[in-house]
Short mmCIF file of C-alpha atoms in Angstrom, two decimals:
data_model
loop_
_atom_site.label_atom_id
_atom_site.label_comp_id
_atom_site.label_asym_id
_atom_site.label_seq_id
_atom_site.Cartn_x
_atom_site.Cartn_y
_atom_site.Cartn_z
CA UNK A 253 -8.29 -25.98 16.47
CA UNK A 254 -5.35 -27.56 14.67
CA UNK A 255 -6.22 -25.65 11.50
CA UNK A 256 -6.32 -22.31 13.36
CA UNK A 257 -2.98 -23.11 15.02
CA UNK A 258 -1.37 -23.96 11.68
CA UNK A 259 -2.60 -20.72 10.10
CA UNK A 260 -1.35 -18.74 13.10
CA UNK A 261 2.04 -20.41 12.81
CA UNK A 262 2.16 -19.67 9.08
CA UNK A 263 1.25 -16.02 9.68
CA UNK A 264 3.96 -15.61 12.31
CA UNK A 265 6.53 -17.36 10.09
CA UNK A 266 5.65 -15.07 7.16
CA UNK A 267 5.93 -11.98 9.38
CA UNK A 268 9.35 -13.11 10.62
CA UNK A 269 10.56 -13.72 7.06
CA UNK A 270 9.40 -10.27 6.02
CA UNK A 271 11.15 -8.81 9.07
CA UNK A 272 14.34 -10.54 7.96
CA UNK A 273 14.19 -8.76 4.60
CA UNK A 274 13.75 -5.45 6.42
CA UNK A 275 16.67 -6.29 8.69
CA UNK A 276 18.79 -7.11 5.65
CA UNK A 277 18.23 -3.71 4.05
CA UNK A 278 18.73 -1.92 7.38
CA UNK A 279 21.99 -3.80 7.94
CA UNK A 280 23.17 -2.47 4.58
CA UNK A 281 22.37 1.12 5.43
CA UNK A 282 18.79 1.63 4.23
CA UNK A 283 16.04 3.06 6.41
CA UNK A 284 13.26 4.93 4.63
CA UNK A 285 12.39 8.44 5.74
CA UNK A 286 8.76 7.41 6.34
CA UNK A 287 9.87 4.74 8.80
CA UNK A 288 12.31 7.15 10.46
CA UNK A 289 9.69 9.89 10.85
CA UNK A 290 6.97 7.56 12.10
CA UNK A 291 9.20 5.88 14.69
CA UNK A 292 10.69 9.19 15.80
CA UNK A 293 7.22 10.66 16.40
CA UNK A 294 6.21 7.55 18.35
CA UNK A 295 9.32 7.66 20.53
CA UNK A 296 8.86 11.33 21.36
CA UNK A 297 5.13 10.95 22.08
CA UNK A 298 5.62 7.91 24.36
CA UNK A 299 9.03 8.51 25.92
CA UNK A 300 9.84 12.19 25.32
CA UNK A 301 9.50 15.10 27.74
CA UNK A 302 5.94 16.34 28.24
CA UNK A 303 6.69 19.79 26.83
CA UNK A 304 7.67 18.28 23.48
CA UNK A 305 4.60 16.08 23.05
CA UNK A 306 2.80 17.87 20.23
CA UNK A 307 -0.62 17.13 18.77
CA UNK A 308 -0.01 18.34 15.22
CA UNK A 309 1.81 15.47 13.50
CA UNK A 310 -0.93 12.86 13.60
CA UNK A 311 -1.62 12.21 9.91
CA UNK A 312 -2.07 9.52 8.70
CA UNK A 313 -3.92 8.46 11.85
CA UNK A 314 -4.07 4.64 11.49
CA UNK A 315 -0.30 3.88 11.24
CA UNK A 316 0.43 6.65 13.74
CA UNK A 317 -1.97 5.26 16.35
CA UNK A 318 -0.66 1.72 15.87
CA UNK A 319 2.94 2.94 16.15
CA UNK A 320 2.12 4.67 19.42
CA UNK A 321 0.58 1.44 20.71
CA UNK A 322 3.58 -0.61 19.59
CA UNK A 323 6.03 1.82 21.16
CA UNK A 324 4.09 1.76 24.42
CA UNK A 325 4.10 -2.05 24.49
CA UNK A 326 7.76 -2.40 23.43
CA UNK A 327 9.46 0.78 24.67
CA UNK A 328 13.01 -0.62 24.73
CA UNK A 329 13.02 -2.48 21.42
CA UNK A 330 15.85 -1.82 18.98
CA UNK A 331 13.70 -3.05 16.08
CA UNK A 332 11.84 -0.13 14.49
CA UNK A 333 8.19 -0.41 15.48
CA UNK A 334 7.05 0.57 11.95
CA UNK A 335 9.03 -2.44 10.67
CA UNK A 336 7.01 -4.74 12.92
CA UNK A 337 3.73 -3.18 11.80
CA UNK A 338 4.74 -3.35 8.15
CA UNK A 339 5.71 -7.03 8.45
CA UNK A 340 2.44 -7.89 10.20
CA UNK A 341 0.33 -6.12 7.58
CA UNK A 342 2.39 -7.68 4.78
CA UNK A 343 1.98 -11.18 6.22
CA UNK A 344 -1.73 -10.61 6.67
CA UNK A 345 -2.03 -9.47 3.06
CA UNK A 346 -0.25 -12.56 1.75
CA UNK A 347 -2.47 -14.88 3.81
CA UNK A 348 -5.63 -13.06 2.69
CA UNK A 349 -4.55 -13.19 -0.94
CA UNK A 350 -3.87 -16.91 -0.70
CA UNK A 351 -7.27 -17.64 0.90
CA UNK A 352 -9.08 -15.39 -1.57
CA UNK A 353 -7.50 -17.06 -4.60
CA UNK A 354 -7.97 -20.60 -3.29
CA UNK A 355 -11.38 -20.43 -1.60
CA UNK A 356 -13.17 -17.73 -3.58
CA UNK A 357 -11.27 -17.64 -6.86
CA UNK A 358 -11.24 -21.41 -7.32
CA UNK A 359 -7.49 -21.72 -7.84
CA UNK A 360 -5.70 -24.82 -6.60
CA UNK A 361 -3.68 -24.61 -3.40
CA UNK A 362 -0.37 -25.02 -5.25
CA UNK A 363 -1.19 -22.31 -7.80
CA UNK A 364 -2.43 -19.95 -5.07
CA UNK A 365 0.79 -20.48 -3.13
CA UNK A 366 2.94 -19.86 -6.23
CA UNK A 367 1.01 -16.69 -7.10
CA UNK A 368 1.37 -15.36 -3.55
CA UNK A 369 5.07 -16.26 -3.54
CA UNK A 370 5.63 -14.33 -6.78
CA UNK A 371 3.76 -11.37 -5.30
CA UNK A 372 5.83 -11.51 -2.10
CA UNK A 373 9.06 -11.54 -4.12
CA UNK A 374 7.94 -8.67 -6.34
CA UNK A 375 10.29 -5.70 -5.80
CA UNK A 376 7.33 -3.32 -5.55
CA UNK A 377 5.94 -5.36 -2.64
CA UNK A 378 9.30 -5.57 -0.89
CA UNK A 379 9.96 -1.87 -1.46
CA UNK A 380 6.51 -1.00 -0.09
CA UNK A 381 7.28 -3.20 2.91
CA UNK A 382 10.45 -1.19 3.57
CA UNK A 383 8.53 2.07 3.12
CA UNK A 384 6.51 1.37 6.23
CA UNK A 385 2.95 0.49 7.29
CA UNK A 386 1.40 3.46 5.47
CA UNK A 387 2.11 2.01 2.05
CA UNK A 388 1.17 -1.53 3.12
CA UNK A 389 -2.19 -0.35 4.47
CA UNK A 390 -2.66 1.57 1.21
CA UNK A 391 -2.20 -1.66 -0.77
CA UNK A 392 -4.66 -3.41 1.54
CA UNK A 393 -7.27 -0.68 1.07
CA UNK A 394 -6.84 -0.68 -2.70
CA UNK A 395 -7.35 -4.46 -2.79
CA UNK A 396 -10.54 -4.14 -0.71
CA UNK A 397 -11.74 -1.37 -3.01
CA UNK A 398 -11.04 -3.40 -6.17
CA UNK A 399 -12.81 -6.49 -4.78
CA UNK A 400 -15.77 -4.46 -3.58
CA UNK A 401 -16.30 -2.55 -6.79
CA UNK A 402 -16.45 -5.77 -8.83
CA UNK A 403 -18.83 -7.46 -6.38
CA UNK A 404 -20.98 -4.32 -6.36
CA UNK A 405 -21.31 -4.47 -10.13
CA UNK A 406 -22.24 -8.16 -9.93
CA UNK A 407 -24.75 -8.03 -7.06
CA UNK A 408 -25.70 -4.41 -6.37
CA UNK A 409 -26.01 -5.23 -2.68
CA UNK A 410 -25.48 -2.76 0.17
CA UNK A 411 -22.74 -4.90 1.84
CA UNK A 412 -20.67 -4.70 -1.35
CA UNK A 413 -21.18 -0.95 -1.45
CA UNK A 414 -19.82 -0.85 2.09
CA UNK A 415 -16.77 -2.85 1.01
CA UNK A 416 -15.96 -0.15 -1.53
CA UNK A 417 -16.47 2.58 1.06
CA UNK A 418 -14.33 0.74 3.63
CA UNK A 419 -11.55 0.21 1.08
CA UNK A 420 -11.51 3.92 0.27
CA UNK A 421 -11.60 4.76 3.98
CA UNK A 422 -8.61 2.51 4.74
CA UNK A 423 -6.68 4.09 1.88
CA UNK A 424 -7.50 7.65 2.97
CA UNK A 425 -6.66 7.15 6.66
CA UNK A 426 -3.52 5.07 6.16
CA UNK A 427 -1.44 7.23 3.84
CA UNK A 428 -1.60 10.82 2.69
CA UNK A 429 -1.20 9.52 -0.86
CA UNK A 430 -4.46 7.66 -0.27
CA UNK A 431 -6.25 10.98 -0.68
CA UNK A 432 -4.93 11.12 -4.25
CA UNK A 433 -6.19 7.60 -4.87
CA UNK A 434 -9.65 8.55 -3.61
CA UNK A 435 -9.76 11.60 -5.85
CA UNK A 436 -8.41 9.57 -8.76
CA UNK A 437 -11.16 6.99 -8.27
CA UNK A 438 -14.04 9.47 -8.47
CA UNK A 439 -14.36 9.79 -12.28
CA UNK A 440 -14.07 6.02 -12.69
CA UNK A 441 -16.79 5.13 -10.21
CA UNK A 442 -19.45 5.92 -12.82
CA UNK A 443 -17.74 3.54 -15.26
CA UNK A 444 -17.89 0.74 -12.71
CA UNK A 445 -21.47 1.30 -11.52
CA UNK A 446 -24.46 -0.82 -12.41
CA UNK A 447 -26.66 1.00 -14.96
CA UNK A 448 -29.65 0.61 -12.64
CA UNK A 449 -27.84 2.53 -9.87
CA UNK A 450 -26.91 5.37 -12.19
CA UNK A 451 -30.47 5.50 -13.48
CA UNK A 452 -31.85 5.91 -9.97
CA UNK A 453 -29.36 8.54 -8.74
CA UNK A 454 -25.78 9.02 -9.85
CA UNK A 455 -25.24 11.68 -7.17
CA UNK A 456 -26.56 9.42 -4.42
CA UNK A 457 -24.33 6.61 -5.65
CA UNK A 458 -21.18 8.75 -5.40
CA UNK A 459 -22.20 10.22 -2.04
CA UNK A 460 -22.74 6.74 -0.61
CA UNK A 461 -19.26 5.69 -1.74
CA UNK A 462 -17.31 8.72 -0.61
CA UNK A 463 -19.27 9.90 2.43
CA UNK A 464 -17.14 7.87 4.94
CA UNK A 465 -13.94 9.30 3.45
CA UNK A 466 -15.28 12.86 3.43
CA UNK A 467 -16.56 12.53 7.01
CA UNK A 468 -13.28 11.07 8.31
CA UNK A 469 -11.05 13.60 6.57
CA UNK A 470 -13.39 16.43 7.58
CA UNK A 471 -13.17 15.32 11.21
CA UNK A 472 -9.37 15.31 11.03
CA UNK A 473 -9.39 18.78 9.51
CA UNK A 474 -11.69 19.97 12.32
CA UNK A 475 -9.38 18.53 14.99
CA UNK A 476 -6.41 20.14 13.24
CA UNK A 477 -8.20 23.50 13.25
CA UNK A 478 -9.17 23.21 16.94
CA UNK A 479 -5.59 22.48 18.00
CA UNK A 480 -4.16 25.02 15.54
CA UNK A 481 -1.91 22.27 14.15
CA UNK A 482 -0.11 21.90 10.86
CA UNK A 483 -2.06 19.12 9.11
CA UNK A 484 -2.02 20.44 5.55
CA UNK A 485 1.77 20.94 5.24
CA UNK A 486 2.25 17.36 6.46
CA UNK A 487 0.44 15.99 3.42
CA UNK A 488 3.12 16.88 0.88
CA UNK A 489 6.68 15.63 0.48
CA UNK A 490 9.77 16.83 -1.35
CA UNK A 491 9.14 16.69 -5.08
CA UNK A 492 11.25 14.46 -7.30
CA UNK A 493 11.31 15.98 -10.80
CA UNK A 494 11.03 13.21 -13.38
CA UNK A 495 10.76 13.31 -17.13
CA UNK A 496 7.89 11.68 -19.02
CA UNK A 497 10.22 8.84 -20.00
CA UNK A 498 11.10 8.18 -16.34
CA UNK A 499 7.41 8.07 -15.39
CA UNK A 500 6.76 5.59 -18.22
CA UNK A 501 9.60 3.43 -16.92
CA UNK A 502 7.97 3.28 -13.48
CA UNK A 503 4.54 2.51 -14.96
CA UNK A 504 6.11 -0.33 -16.96
CA UNK A 505 6.75 -2.18 -13.69
CA UNK A 506 3.16 -3.17 -12.83
CA UNK A 507 1.10 -1.47 -15.52
CA UNK A 508 1.44 -4.11 -18.30
CA UNK A 509 0.59 -7.00 -15.97
CA UNK A 510 -2.48 -5.17 -14.62
CA UNK A 511 -3.72 -4.34 -18.12
CA UNK A 512 -3.26 -7.93 -19.29
CA UNK A 513 -5.09 -9.17 -16.19
CA UNK A 514 -8.16 -7.01 -16.83
CA UNK A 515 -8.16 -7.64 -20.60
CA UNK A 516 -8.71 -11.31 -19.84
CA UNK A 517 -12.31 -10.30 -18.99
CA UNK A 518 -12.84 -7.90 -21.88
CA UNK A 519 -15.70 -10.02 -23.21
CA UNK A 520 -17.48 -9.85 -19.83
CA UNK A 521 -18.40 -6.17 -19.27
CA UNK A 522 -19.73 -6.74 -15.74
CA UNK A 523 -16.19 -7.79 -14.75
CA UNK A 524 -14.12 -5.76 -17.18
CA UNK A 525 -15.65 -2.34 -16.42
CA UNK A 526 -15.15 -2.35 -12.62
CA UNK A 527 -11.63 -3.78 -12.98
CA UNK A 528 -10.86 -1.07 -15.53
CA UNK A 529 -12.14 1.46 -12.99
CA UNK A 530 -9.84 0.03 -10.31
CA UNK A 531 -6.81 0.31 -12.60
CA UNK A 532 -7.93 3.81 -13.58
CA UNK A 533 -8.19 4.81 -9.91
CA UNK A 534 -4.53 3.92 -9.28
CA UNK A 535 -3.39 5.59 -12.51
CA UNK A 536 -5.51 8.64 -11.64
CA UNK A 537 -3.92 8.84 -8.20
CA UNK A 538 -0.47 8.49 -9.76
CA UNK A 539 -1.24 11.32 -12.20
CA UNK A 540 -2.50 13.62 -9.45
CA UNK A 541 0.61 12.87 -7.43
CA UNK A 542 2.76 14.18 -10.29
CA UNK A 543 1.25 17.62 -9.64
CA UNK A 544 0.70 17.58 -5.86
CA UNK A 545 3.76 15.51 -4.75
CA UNK A 546 1.92 13.88 -1.85
CA UNK A 547 4.05 10.74 -2.29
CA UNK A 548 7.68 11.72 -2.82
CA UNK A 549 8.68 8.38 -4.36
CA UNK A 550 6.77 7.80 -7.63
CA UNK A 551 7.49 4.05 -7.45
CA UNK A 552 5.51 3.87 -4.21
CA UNK A 553 2.67 5.77 -5.88
CA UNK A 554 2.28 2.77 -8.21
CA UNK A 555 2.57 0.09 -5.47
CA UNK A 556 -1.22 -0.05 -4.80
CA UNK A 557 -1.57 -1.56 -8.27
CA UNK A 558 -0.55 -4.85 -6.62
CA UNK A 559 -3.94 -5.00 -4.91
CA UNK A 560 -5.74 -4.40 -8.20
CA UNK A 561 -3.62 -7.08 -9.90
CA UNK A 562 -4.62 -9.69 -7.30
CA UNK A 563 -8.31 -8.78 -7.60
CA UNK A 564 -8.15 -8.99 -11.40
CA UNK A 565 -6.59 -12.46 -11.32
CA UNK A 566 -9.13 -13.68 -8.77
CA UNK A 567 -12.03 -12.78 -11.12
CA UNK A 568 -10.61 -14.57 -14.16
CA UNK A 569 -13.09 -17.01 -15.71
CA UNK A 570 -12.44 -20.65 -14.95
CA UNK A 571 -11.17 -21.54 -18.41
CA UNK A 572 -8.39 -23.89 -19.50
CA UNK A 573 -4.81 -22.78 -18.78
CA UNK A 574 -6.07 -20.18 -16.31
CA UNK A 575 -3.62 -21.20 -13.61
CA UNK A 576 -0.46 -21.46 -15.80
CA UNK A 577 -1.28 -18.08 -17.35
CA UNK A 578 -1.68 -16.52 -13.90
CA UNK A 579 1.71 -17.87 -12.80
CA UNK A 580 3.36 -16.71 -16.04
CA UNK A 581 1.81 -13.24 -15.71
CA UNK A 582 3.06 -12.80 -12.14
CA UNK A 583 6.51 -14.07 -13.14
CA UNK A 584 6.57 -11.51 -15.97
CA UNK A 585 5.49 -8.79 -13.53
CA UNK A 586 8.30 -9.77 -11.15
CA UNK A 587 10.84 -9.53 -13.97
CA UNK A 588 9.64 -6.16 -15.25
CA UNK A 589 9.45 -4.79 -11.69
CA UNK A 590 13.02 -5.89 -10.97
CA UNK A 591 14.24 -4.15 -14.13
CA UNK A 592 12.30 -1.00 -13.30
CA UNK A 593 13.61 -0.82 -9.73
CA UNK A 594 17.16 -0.76 -11.02
CA UNK A 595 16.40 2.28 -13.20
CA UNK A 596 14.13 4.36 -10.95
CA UNK A 597 15.45 7.89 -10.59
CA UNK A 598 14.37 8.38 -6.96
CA UNK A 599 17.33 8.30 -4.56
CA UNK A 600 15.56 6.34 -1.80
CA UNK A 601 14.42 3.54 -4.10
CA UNK A 602 17.89 3.38 -5.64
CA UNK A 603 19.38 3.09 -2.14
CA UNK A 604 16.90 0.33 -1.32
CA UNK A 605 17.86 -1.57 -4.49
CA UNK A 606 21.53 -1.35 -3.56
CA UNK A 607 20.79 -2.56 -0.03
CA UNK A 608 18.78 -5.52 -1.31
CA UNK A 609 21.72 -6.51 -3.50
CA UNK A 610 24.04 -6.36 -0.50
CA UNK A 611 25.78 -3.11 -1.36
CA UNK A 612 26.46 -0.70 1.49
CA UNK A 613 24.94 2.75 1.13
CA UNK A 614 27.63 5.36 1.63
CA UNK A 615 25.19 7.90 3.08
CA UNK A 616 23.82 5.57 5.74
CA UNK A 617 24.08 6.43 9.42
CA UNK A 618 26.56 4.54 11.58
CA UNK A 619 24.96 1.48 13.11
CA UNK A 620 26.43 2.23 16.54
CA UNK A 621 24.44 5.44 16.93
CA UNK A 622 21.39 5.11 19.14
CA UNK A 623 18.23 5.57 17.14
CA UNK A 624 16.36 6.83 20.19
CA UNK A 625 18.77 9.74 20.63
CA UNK A 626 18.78 10.38 16.88
CA UNK A 627 14.98 10.41 16.71
CA UNK A 628 14.62 12.67 19.72
CA UNK A 629 17.20 15.07 18.32
CA UNK A 630 15.39 15.13 14.99
CA UNK A 631 12.00 15.97 16.52
CA UNK A 632 13.34 18.54 18.98
CA UNK A 633 15.21 20.24 16.19
#
């Protein structure tokens, strides 16, 4: 009982700390468009006139449904409901990562806490937190997928296959960019599979993995068709043209740390191959996003690599200096991510960086303006 109470207190404290970081950036004029759109839709659906309650803007369904619930429970709050959801998911992720590293990965409590702290301070994590619950759920799903695909290679059990399917399902239903991650993962699933599974039926193996995603997305498409809604146009965002050099700068934020983390197991193919597939899935999704522009901010297209990085560290062999190397790797990742965030070409990420450093954003809305009236005006327009 005391243990459960202490974990609950720690979770709430973490969520409040994450909310403080979101309040800091908002106080300095930053509010991401994803948060603005999600909260505006929730306000109009819960509090708006009946004639303006549409049924077309429901994708992605998981953050949207939770935002509606939060807005219904707290209709008069001045804190953006997506901020609360993002902080709760972020705190849950940090707690899960700590428990996974300590209890399953065999790391000491101090090392697990330091690793989680470095992850929480990573600019990609904080930027994803400010981007809203969609990106945070996407990181959660990618982590579940990376864990599941390694366990599936090790055991070949049906529950581990379901972990992979659930991870892909969370990714697909939590963010439109998750569809790119699912497509990017397809060619790498064969690389990660047990040879015995491929020998029996490679087609059946892929169908088992992707059937939940295909069924869920197909159901959403059917609902969209029945209500004659605009689901497909909602999946894309405004493109941000970047040069190859600018894309390489973004990839330098988390890419080197992830590659080093998986290379640690290069002599153990049953660990190295599925982890390589997990990294390839994120890189594949990032590459597809360059052409389809589902995620407007390329830095956020790389954020799911955090989940892969945690899974790769958890599966490191229990050799000497494992824990100091893990801490040094995460510290290096934090440093490279901070440097990358200061040179990202996307306007929203640049505005977030300025807000985190305490600089006011000139284009920010006046704080005195009511967000409810602003959101309603935006939707009605």
